Amino acid sequence: MRVFIFVLVFLSTQVNAFVFYEDTRIWNRDSITFYFLDGTPQQQSEVKQFAKLWERYTGIKFVYVNEKPGFFNFKQFYTISFKGSSNQSSVGRVNGEIQLGELSDNIVYRKSTILHEFGHMLGLSHEHQRQDRPDFLNSTKVLEQCKRQQVKSKSWCYNNILEQNFNEVFVESEYDLDSIMHYDLHTITGDDKYKDNNHSLSYIDKYFIAMLYNQNISDKTLKKMHQQDLWEQQKFELKADKDREKNIMKLSTSSCKPLAYPNKSKDGKYCESGFMIIGSDDYSLPNPEFKTCYISLKQITKKIQQHPLCQLTRNQLAYKRKSWSDGFQSFGNCKRLDTNKRNNQEFYCTKGFSYVTKNNDLIGDKTKCYGSEESAYEAMKSDKICNLSKTEFNEYQRQQTIAQKRKLTSKYCQVVKKKYQNISCPKGFDYTIVEKDYTDEPINSKCFASTHQAINAMGNLRYCH
Ligand SMILES: [Zn+2]
């Protein structure tokens, strides 16, 4: 974090920071008054609760009032409003304002935003706008990411992220990626490796602010206090996660329900982070918008409350499923192979669905089984064979017949039709396996309904290979 100053005194400390005497941004009193312009009791109480952490390290008491401080009580004070379209704050000891107009629906982020804006109020500037920031924050990628992700104007991105202050006199601690005054790295870089950011004051934040506000806290005590905070924060985040999950699960309708990891839908769909919306029958829903993972409570609430599919009764959903199932029956040269139905080569899925050519032939050696009609249909749509033109497909089938014929013979055996005398096969079971050299004698005295069945059986006979 950084503070602008007038007089600078150098002091080397353990975390390598500088200290100064007088700064118009630093408050020189025991309490600061905040006047709530608006906000629900819940919003106001969150501010009071979360901002406490700064009180602990500055020794300053935050006083909150709901009426404008009177003229005779004149002192500098801050107004707090929950209106407007952004979160921002004046900096330091002025008659300033904190605007919390864009608070998240996630309490963990709300806390971190409130702490960040109070950091400005205490005189701190953005960590990521320091001139000694790492190079990866200087790239044009960051600007593009800012415009894309935050849906902000170019000038907003310059003022709040890209611009560095070169001409100011300031004091600073060592560069701190974990500082509450640093924007979330994942948000500003778009890089997934920064996913788990710090959501509260970092150790350096505490060390530095305590020093700025002349708090005489020993390193040992500070470390202890920090440990305690970490523990509290962990508990807080865990509880927030649980509460959020509880609230999201309450959104279920008679046809839709949210699904939280590690649970999976019956057809094997899940979201590793966030929530998916599936049918109340525990199967996933086919529309593309139900393949998204929702992180925000607001988004998932909106989707479940507004999507027509989620307004159906259970019976209507079952009826819909039937029509989807019909729609997913075939594609191009292929058709669906339903559960426990065998294809020509005796392949079948005991669970889920597969697909075959329209002649009921297997595609590949052993095609996969899919959890739902829809996923088997999706697989058909991207299968080369299913997409072949008519002539190409005829050629494919010709090749398949040749390959199939080759399979009638193995090293020592062959599949034949009615070449045996000493066993009697029922009608329709015309095939058997014989040794190449002794064609009169069926090997295992078994009869098969198709060449495929016999080929499969021959594959299992060690003797034949
Ligand atoms: Zn800020």
mmCIF file of N, CA and C in Angstrom, residues 298-397:
data_model
loop_
_atom_site.group_PDB
_atom_site.id
_atom_site.type_symbol
_atom_site.label_atom_id
_atom_site.label_comp_id
_atom_site.label_asym_id
_atom_site.label_seq_id
_atom_site.Cartn_x
_atom_site.Cartn_y
_atom_site.Cartn_z
ATOM 1 N N LYS A 298 -27.080 -14.326 -7.674
ATOM 2 C CA LYS A 298 -27.993 -13.495 -8.456
ATOM 3 C C LYS A 298 -28.319 -14.170 -9.783
ATOM 4 N N GLN A 299 -27.252 -14.617 -10.473
ATOM 5 C CA GLN A 299 -27.434 -15.224 -11.798
ATOM 6 C C GLN A 299 -28.270 -16.489 -11.728
ATOM 7 N N ILE A 300 -27.953 -17.358 -10.787
ATOM 8 C CA ILE A 300 -28.647 -18.645 -10.737
ATOM 9 C C ILE A 300 -30.108 -18.432 -10.306
ATOM 10 N N THR A 301 -30.338 -17.463 -9.431
ATOM 11 C CA THR A 301 -31.704 -17.153 -9.025
ATOM 12 C C THR A 301 -32.507 -16.695 -10.230
ATOM 13 N N LYS A 302 -31.900 -15.796 -10.999
ATOM 14 C CA LYS A 302 -32.572 -15.249 -12.167
ATOM 15 C C LYS A 302 -32.912 -16.364 -13.152
ATOM 16 N N LYS A 303 -31.927 -17.229 -13.400
ATOM 17 C CA LYS A 303 -32.134 -18.304 -14.369
ATOM 18 C C LYS A 303 -33.269 -19.222 -13.927
ATOM 19 N N ILE A 304 -33.248 -19.662 -12.672
ATOM 20 C CA ILE A 304 -34.271 -20.604 -12.203
ATOM 21 C C ILE A 304 -35.643 -19.932 -12.150
ATOM 22 N N GLN A 305 -35.665 -18.662 -11.778
ATOM 23 C CA GLN A 305 -36.968 -18.004 -11.679
ATOM 24 C C GLN A 305 -37.548 -17.620 -13.026
ATOM 25 N N GLN A 306 -36.675 -17.480 -14.034
ATOM 26 C CA GLN A 306 -37.192 -16.973 -15.308
ATOM 27 C C GLN A 306 -37.254 -17.999 -16.419
ATOM 28 N N HIS A 307 -36.444 -19.040 -16.367
ATOM 29 C CA HIS A 307 -36.432 -19.953 -17.508
ATOM 30 C C HIS A 307 -37.711 -20.781 -17.558
ATOM 31 N N PRO A 308 -38.379 -20.815 -18.728
ATOM 32 C CA PRO A 308 -39.661 -21.535 -18.839
ATOM 33 C C PRO A 308 -39.559 -23.006 -18.406
ATOM 34 N N LEU A 309 -38.413 -23.633 -18.694
ATOM 35 C CA LEU A 309 -38.263 -25.046 -18.321
ATOM 36 C C LEU A 309 -38.376 -25.253 -16.815
ATOM 37 N N CYS A 310 -37.944 -24.237 -16.069
ATOM 38 C CA CYS A 310 -37.949 -24.366 -14.605
ATOM 39 C C CYS A 310 -39.314 -24.045 -14.015
ATOM 40 N N GLN A 311 -40.265 -23.658 -14.868
ATOM 41 C CA GLN A 311 -41.611 -23.352 -14.362
ATOM 42 C C GLN A 311 -42.568 -24.525 -14.606
ATOM 43 N N LEU A 312 -42.048 -25.644 -15.136
ATOM 44 C CA LEU A 312 -42.914 -26.788 -15.446
ATOM 45 C C LEU A 312 -43.240 -27.600 -14.195
ATOM 46 N N THR A 313 -44.307 -28.392 -14.279
ATOM 47 C CA THR A 313 -44.564 -29.363 -13.214
ATOM 48 C C THR A 313 -43.690 -30.582 -13.502
ATOM 49 N N ARG A 314 -43.609 -31.499 -12.559
ATOM 50 C CA ARG A 314 -42.800 -32.712 -12.760
ATOM 51 C C ARG A 314 -43.292 -33.515 -13.953
ATOM 52 N N ASN A 315 -44.631 -33.588 -14.089
ATOM 53 C CA ASN A 315 -45.209 -34.346 -15.208
ATOM 54 C C ASN A 315 -44.894 -33.694 -16.551
ATOM 55 N N GLN A 316 -44.976 -32.372 -16.556
ATOM 56 C CA GLN A 316 -44.659 -31.661 -17.802
ATOM 57 C C GLN A 316 -43.192 -31.882 -18.181
ATOM 58 N N LEU A 317 -42.343 -31.945 -17.174
ATOM 59 C CA LEU A 317 -40.927 -32.202 -17.449
ATOM 60 C C LEU A 317 -40.753 -33.604 -18.043
ATOM 61 N N ALA A 318 -41.470 -34.588 -17.459
ATOM 62 C CA ALA A 318 -41.383 -35.957 -17.971
ATOM 63 C C ALA A 318 -41.839 -35.999 -19.432
ATOM 64 N N TYR A 319 -42.902 -35.252 -19.742
ATOM 65 C CA TYR A 319 -43.406 -35.197 -21.108
ATOM 66 C C TYR A 319 -42.359 -34.584 -22.041
ATOM 67 N N LYS A 320 -41.719 -33.510 -21.560
ATOM 68 C CA LYS A 320 -40.655 -32.854 -22.332
ATOM 69 C C LYS A 320 -39.524 -33.841 -22.604
ATOM 70 N N ARG A 321 -39.148 -34.575 -21.565
ATOM 71 C CA ARG A 321 -38.063 -35.555 -21.711
ATOM 72 C C ARG A 321 -38.359 -36.502 -22.855
ATOM 73 N N LYS A 322 -39.626 -36.937 -22.927
ATOM 74 C CA LYS A 322 -40.033 -37.878 -23.974
ATOM 75 C C LYS A 322 -39.804 -37.242 -25.345
ATOM 76 N N SER A 323 -40.198 -35.974 -25.484
ATOM 77 C CA SER A 323 -40.039 -35.347 -26.802
ATOM 78 C C SER A 323 -38.563 -35.107 -27.111
ATOM 79 N N TRP A 324 -37.754 -34.798 -26.085
ATOM 80 C CA TRP A 324 -36.309 -34.677 -26.334
ATOM 81 C C TRP A 324 -35.756 -36.016 -26.782
ATOM 82 N N SER A 325 -36.181 -37.070 -26.093
ATOM 83 C CA SER A 325 -35.694 -38.406 -26.399
ATOM 84 C C SER A 325 -35.973 -38.746 -27.863
ATOM 85 N N ASP A 326 -37.195 -38.424 -28.320
ATOM 86 C CA ASP A 326 -37.525 -38.676 -29.733
ATOM 87 C C ASP A 326 -36.618 -37.865 -30.643
ATOM 88 N N GLY A 327 -36.397 -36.626 -30.250
ATOM 89 C CA GLY A 327 -35.567 -35.743 -31.061
ATOM 90 C C GLY A 327 -34.116 -36.200 -31.125
ATOM 91 N N PHE A 328 -33.689 -36.925 -30.121
ATOM 92 C CA PHE A 328 -32.286 -37.339 -30.061
ATOM 93 C C PHE A 328 -32.081 -38.749 -30.587
ATOM 94 N N GLN A 329 -33.047 -39.258 -31.354
ATOM 95 C CA GLN A 329 -32.990 -40.660 -31.728
ATOM 96 C C GLN A 329 -31.959 -40.981 -32.816
ATOM 97 N N SER A 330 -31.832 -40.105 -33.789
ATOM 98 C CA SER A 330 -30.887 -40.438 -34.867
ATOM 99 C C SER A 330 -30.261 -39.196 -35.452
ATOM 100 N N PHE A 331 -29.096 -39.411 -36.040
ATOM 101 C CA PHE A 331 -28.431 -38.303 -36.721
ATOM 102 C C PHE A 331 -27.644 -38.862 -37.905
ATOM 103 N N GLY A 332 -27.844 -38.311 -39.085
ATOM 104 C CA GLY A 332 -27.105 -38.745 -40.278
ATOM 105 C C GLY A 332 -27.234 -40.238 -40.508
ATOM 106 N N ASN A 333 -26.093 -40.940 -40.576
ATOM 107 C CA ASN A 333 -26.100 -42.382 -40.836
ATOM 108 C C ASN A 333 -26.268 -43.205 -39.563
ATOM 109 N N CYS A 334 -26.518 -42.536 -38.445
ATOM 110 C CA CYS A 334 -26.493 -43.254 -37.164
ATOM 111 C C CYS A 334 -27.828 -43.193 -36.439
ATOM 112 N N LYS A 335 -27.976 -44.138 -35.529
ATOM 113 C CA LYS A 335 -29.151 -44.099 -34.657
ATOM 114 C C LYS A 335 -28.735 -44.492 -33.240
ATOM 115 N N ARG A 336 -29.577 -44.148 -32.305
ATOM 116 C CA ARG A 336 -29.258 -44.399 -30.905
ATOM 117 C C ARG A 336 -29.428 -45.876 -30.573
ATOM 118 N N LEU A 337 -28.575 -46.370 -29.699
ATOM 119 C CA LEU A 337 -28.717 -47.737 -29.192
ATOM 120 C C LEU A 337 -29.111 -47.609 -27.720
ATOM 121 N N ASP A 338 -30.332 -48.000 -27.420
ATOM 122 C CA ASP A 338 -30.847 -47.775 -26.064
ATOM 123 C C ASP A 338 -30.296 -48.792 -25.064
ATOM 124 N N THR A 339 -30.502 -48.493 -23.812
ATOM 125 C CA THR A 339 -30.002 -49.334 -22.712
ATOM 126 C C THR A 339 -30.428 -50.794 -22.883
ATOM 127 N N ASN A 340 -29.475 -51.700 -22.726
ATOM 128 C CA ASN A 340 -29.721 -53.158 -22.804
ATOM 129 C C ASN A 340 -30.156 -53.673 -24.171
ATOM 130 N N LYS A 341 -30.152 -52.825 -25.177
ATOM 131 C CA LYS A 341 -30.457 -53.281 -26.545
ATOM 132 C C LYS A 341 -29.134 -53.659 -27.197
ATOM 133 N N ARG A 342 -29.131 -54.846 -27.864
ATOM 134 C CA ARG A 342 -27.895 -55.274 -28.491
ATOM 135 C C ARG A 342 -27.837 -54.822 -29.944
ATOM 136 N N ASN A 343 -26.624 -54.546 -30.391
ATOM 137 C CA ASN A 343 -26.484 -54.276 -31.821
ATOM 138 C C ASN A 343 -26.103 -55.596 -32.505
ATOM 139 N N ASN A 344 -25.849 -55.559 -33.809
ATOM 140 C CA ASN A 344 -25.521 -56.776 -34.570
ATOM 141 C C ASN A 344 -24.322 -57.526 -34.010
ATOM 142 N N GLN A 345 -23.405 -56.773 -33.428
ATOM 143 C CA GLN A 345 -22.188 -57.419 -32.918
ATOM 144 C C GLN A 345 -22.294 -57.759 -31.445
ATOM 145 N N GLU A 346 -23.505 -57.737 -30.950
ATOM 146 C CA GLU A 346 -23.749 -58.156 -29.566
ATOM 147 C C GLU A 346 -23.285 -57.130 -28.541
ATOM 148 N N PHE A 347 -22.935 -55.950 -28.999
ATOM 149 C CA PHE A 347 -22.525 -54.919 -28.049
ATOM 150 C C PHE A 347 -23.772 -54.236 -27.497
ATOM 151 N N TYR A 348 -23.756 -53.926 -26.196
ATOM 152 C CA TYR A 348 -24.874 -53.180 -25.617
ATOM 153 C C TYR A 348 -24.441 -52.437 -24.360
ATOM 154 N N CYS A 349 -25.242 -51.468 -23.954
ATOM 155 C CA CYS A 349 -24.928 -50.693 -22.744
ATOM 156 C C CYS A 349 -25.877 -51.123 -21.637
ATOM 157 N N THR A 350 -25.320 -51.552 -20.523
ATOM 158 C CA THR A 350 -26.192 -51.901 -19.398
ATOM 159 C C THR A 350 -26.675 -50.630 -18.712
ATOM 160 N N LYS A 351 -25.879 -49.546 -18.900
ATOM 161 C CA LYS A 351 -26.282 -48.249 -18.345
ATOM 162 C C LYS A 351 -26.103 -47.244 -19.455
ATOM 163 N N GLY A 352 -27.048 -46.383 -19.658
ATOM 164 C CA GLY A 352 -26.887 -45.318 -20.624
ATOM 165 C C GLY A 352 -27.127 -45.755 -22.052
ATOM 166 N N PHE A 353 -26.598 -44.962 -22.971
ATOM 167 C CA PHE A 353 -26.928 -45.109 -24.384
ATOM 168 C C PHE A 353 -25.675 -45.091 -25.237
ATOM 169 N N SER A 354 -25.774 -45.753 -26.381
ATOM 170 C CA SER A 354 -24.692 -45.654 -27.344
ATOM 171 C C SER A 354 -25.311 -45.373 -28.705
ATOM 172 N N TYR A 355 -24.519 -45.466 -29.758
ATOM 173 C CA TYR A 355 -25.115 -45.295 -31.084
ATOM 174 C C TYR A 355 -24.429 -46.220 -32.076
ATOM 175 N N VAL A 356 -25.167 -46.576 -33.126
ATOM 176 C CA VAL A 356 -24.683 -47.522 -34.143
ATOM 177 C C VAL A 356 -25.060 -46.972 -35.507
ATOM 178 N N THR A 357 -24.639 -47.639 -36.573
ATOM 179 C CA THR A 357 -25.100 -47.196 -37.881
ATOM 180 C C THR A 357 -26.561 -47.623 -38.014
ATOM 181 N N LYS A 358 -27.220 -47.108 -39.021
ATOM 182 C CA LYS A 358 -28.660 -47.406 -39.145
ATOM 183 C C LYS A 358 -28.922 -48.894 -39.370
ATOM 184 N N ASN A 359 -27.899 -49.652 -39.854
ATOM 185 C CA ASN A 359 -28.064 -51.111 -40.001
ATOM 186 C C ASN A 359 -27.819 -51.846 -38.696
ATOM 187 N N ASN A 360 -27.720 -51.104 -37.621
ATOM 188 C CA ASN A 360 -27.464 -51.683 -36.309
ATOM 189 C C ASN A 360 -26.040 -52.235 -36.161
ATOM 190 N N ASP A 361 -25.124 -51.686 -36.935
ATOM 191 C CA ASP A 361 -23.733 -52.128 -36.847
ATOM 192 C C ASP A 361 -22.945 -51.246 -35.887
ATOM 193 N N LEU A 362 -22.011 -51.898 -35.244
ATOM 194 C CA LEU A 362 -21.135 -51.196 -34.308
ATOM 195 C C LEU A 362 -20.215 -50.239 -35.071
ATOM 196 N N ILE A 363 -19.921 -49.089 -34.461
ATOM 197 C CA ILE A 363 -18.965 -48.160 -35.053
ATOM 198 C C ILE A 363 -17.688 -48.242 -34.238
ATOM 199 N N GLY A 364 -16.600 -48.552 -34.865
ATOM 200 C CA GLY A 364 -15.353 -48.772 -34.135
ATOM 201 C C GLY A 364 -15.405 -50.132 -33.473
ATOM 202 N N ASP A 365 -14.408 -50.440 -32.637
ATOM 203 C CA ASP A 365 -14.355 -51.757 -32.022
ATOM 204 C C ASP A 365 -15.419 -51.921 -30.948
ATOM 205 N N LYS A 366 -15.611 -50.866 -30.215
ATOM 206 C CA LYS A 366 -16.539 -50.949 -29.098
ATOM 207 C C LYS A 366 -16.885 -49.524 -28.750
ATOM 208 N N THR A 367 -18.023 -49.022 -29.196
ATOM 209 C CA THR A 367 -18.274 -47.600 -28.933
ATOM 210 C C THR A 367 -18.629 -47.390 -27.473
ATOM 211 N N LYS A 368 -18.572 -46.144 -27.091
ATOM 212 C CA LYS A 368 -18.770 -45.761 -25.675
ATOM 213 C C LYS A 368 -20.244 -45.752 -25.298
ATOM 214 N N CYS A 369 -20.500 -45.869 -24.004
ATOM 215 C CA CYS A 369 -21.860 -45.675 -23.506
ATOM 216 C C CYS A 369 -21.954 -44.275 -22.910
ATOM 217 N N TYR A 370 -23.030 -43.576 -23.211
ATOM 218 C CA TYR A 370 -23.205 -42.201 -22.722
ATOM 219 C C TYR A 370 -24.330 -42.143 -21.699
ATOM 220 N N GLY A 371 -24.221 -41.183 -20.780
ATOM 221 C CA GLY A 371 -25.172 -41.098 -19.665
ATOM 222 C C GLY A 371 -26.595 -40.761 -20.067
ATOM 223 N N SER A 372 -26.749 -39.994 -21.147
ATOM 224 C CA SER A 372 -28.105 -39.573 -21.501
ATOM 225 C C SER A 372 -28.314 -39.685 -23.004
ATOM 226 N N GLU A 373 -29.591 -39.669 -23.402
ATOM 227 C CA GLU A 373 -29.925 -39.676 -24.832
ATOM 228 C C GLU A 373 -29.255 -38.492 -25.511
ATOM 229 N N GLU A 374 -29.267 -37.375 -24.778
ATOM 230 C CA GLU A 374 -28.720 -36.154 -25.368
ATOM 231 C C GLU A 374 -27.221 -36.266 -25.609
ATOM 232 N N SER A 375 -26.495 -36.855 -24.642
ATOM 233 C CA SER A 375 -25.040 -36.915 -24.842
ATOM 234 C C SER A 375 -24.684 -37.927 -25.932
ATOM 235 N N ALA A 376 -25.489 -39.009 -26.079
ATOM 236 C CA ALA A 376 -25.251 -39.938 -27.188
ATOM 237 C C ALA A 376 -25.509 -39.208 -28.512
ATOM 238 N N TYR A 377 -26.542 -38.353 -28.507
ATOM 239 C CA TYR A 377 -26.877 -37.579 -29.707
ATOM 240 C C TYR A 377 -25.756 -36.596 -30.043
ATOM 241 N N GLU A 378 -25.220 -35.941 -29.005
ATOM 242 C CA GLU A 378 -24.107 -35.006 -29.207
ATOM 243 C C GLU A 378 -22.911 -35.731 -29.822
ATOM 244 N N ALA A 379 -22.657 -36.961 -29.325
ATOM 245 C CA ALA A 379 -21.541 -37.749 -29.840
ATOM 246 C C ALA A 379 -21.781 -38.124 -31.303
ATOM 247 N N MET A 380 -23.019 -38.483 -31.631
ATOM 248 C CA MET A 380 -23.359 -38.801 -33.033
ATOM 249 C C MET A 380 -23.078 -37.611 -33.931
ATOM 250 N N LYS A 381 -23.479 -36.430 -33.427
ATOM 251 C CA LYS A 381 -23.330 -35.222 -34.245
ATOM 252 C C LYS A 381 -21.882 -34.945 -34.586
ATOM 253 N N SER A 382 -20.972 -35.367 -33.709
ATOM 254 C CA SER A 382 -19.567 -35.067 -34.009
ATOM 255 C C SER A 382 -18.819 -36.306 -34.516
ATOM 256 N N ASP A 383 -19.525 -37.391 -34.744
ATOM 257 C CA ASP A 383 -18.857 -38.601 -35.248
ATOM 258 C C ASP A 383 -18.701 -38.523 -36.772
ATOM 259 N N LYS A 384 -17.465 -38.850 -37.223
ATOM 260 C CA LYS A 384 -17.169 -38.778 -38.653
ATOM 261 C C LYS A 384 -18.097 -39.690 -39.464
ATOM 262 N N ILE A 385 -18.271 -40.930 -38.983
ATOM 263 C CA ILE A 385 -19.074 -41.916 -39.719
ATOM 264 C C ILE A 385 -20.524 -41.438 -39.878
ATOM 265 N N CYS A 386 -21.068 -40.894 -38.807
ATOM 266 C CA CYS A 386 -22.465 -40.444 -38.856
ATOM 267 C C CYS A 386 -22.636 -39.303 -39.850
ATOM 268 N N ASN A 387 -21.548 -38.572 -40.093
ATOM 269 C CA ASN A 387 -21.619 -37.405 -40.973
ATOM 270 C C ASN A 387 -21.237 -37.679 -42.427
ATOM 271 N N LEU A 388 -20.883 -38.934 -42.760
ATOM 272 C CA LEU A 388 -20.449 -39.231 -44.137
ATOM 273 C C LEU A 388 -21.579 -39.025 -45.138
ATOM 274 N N SER A 389 -21.205 -38.677 -46.385
ATOM 275 C CA SER A 389 -22.215 -38.559 -47.442
ATOM 276 C C SER A 389 -22.666 -39.967 -47.818
ATOM 277 N N LYS A 390 -23.707 -40.049 -48.598
ATOM 278 C CA LYS A 390 -24.265 -41.360 -48.926
ATOM 279 C C LYS A 390 -23.235 -42.268 -49.614
ATOM 280 N N THR A 391 -22.526 -41.738 -50.613
ATOM 281 C CA THR A 391 -21.528 -42.557 -51.315
ATOM 282 C C THR A 391 -20.389 -42.964 -50.385
ATOM 283 N N GLU A 392 -19.931 -42.004 -49.613
ATOM 284 C CA GLU A 392 -18.847 -42.315 -48.669
ATOM 285 C C GLU A 392 -19.290 -43.393 -47.682
ATOM 286 N N PHE A 393 -20.536 -43.280 -47.262
ATOM 287 C CA PHE A 393 -21.029 -44.225 -46.274
ATOM 288 C C PHE A 393 -21.158 -45.634 -46.872
ATOM 289 N N ASN A 394 -21.598 -45.695 -48.126
ATOM 290 C CA ASN A 394 -21.670 -47.004 -48.802
ATOM 291 C C ASN A 394 -20.296 -47.661 -48.868
ATOM 292 N N GLU A 395 -19.296 -46.831 -49.193
ATOM 293 C CA GLU A 395 -17.938 -47.340 -49.270
ATOM 294 C C GLU A 395 -17.479 -47.823 -47.888
ATOM 295 N N TYR A 396 -17.808 -47.057 -46.876
ATOM 296 C CA TYR A 396 -17.458 -47.443 -45.500
ATOM 297 C C TYR A 396 -18.066 -48.799 -45.161
ATOM 298 N N GLN A 397 -19.320 -48.970 -45.557
ATOM 299 C CA GLN A 397 -19.997 -50.235 -45.235
ATOM 300 C C GLN A 397 -19.395 -51.412 -45.992
#
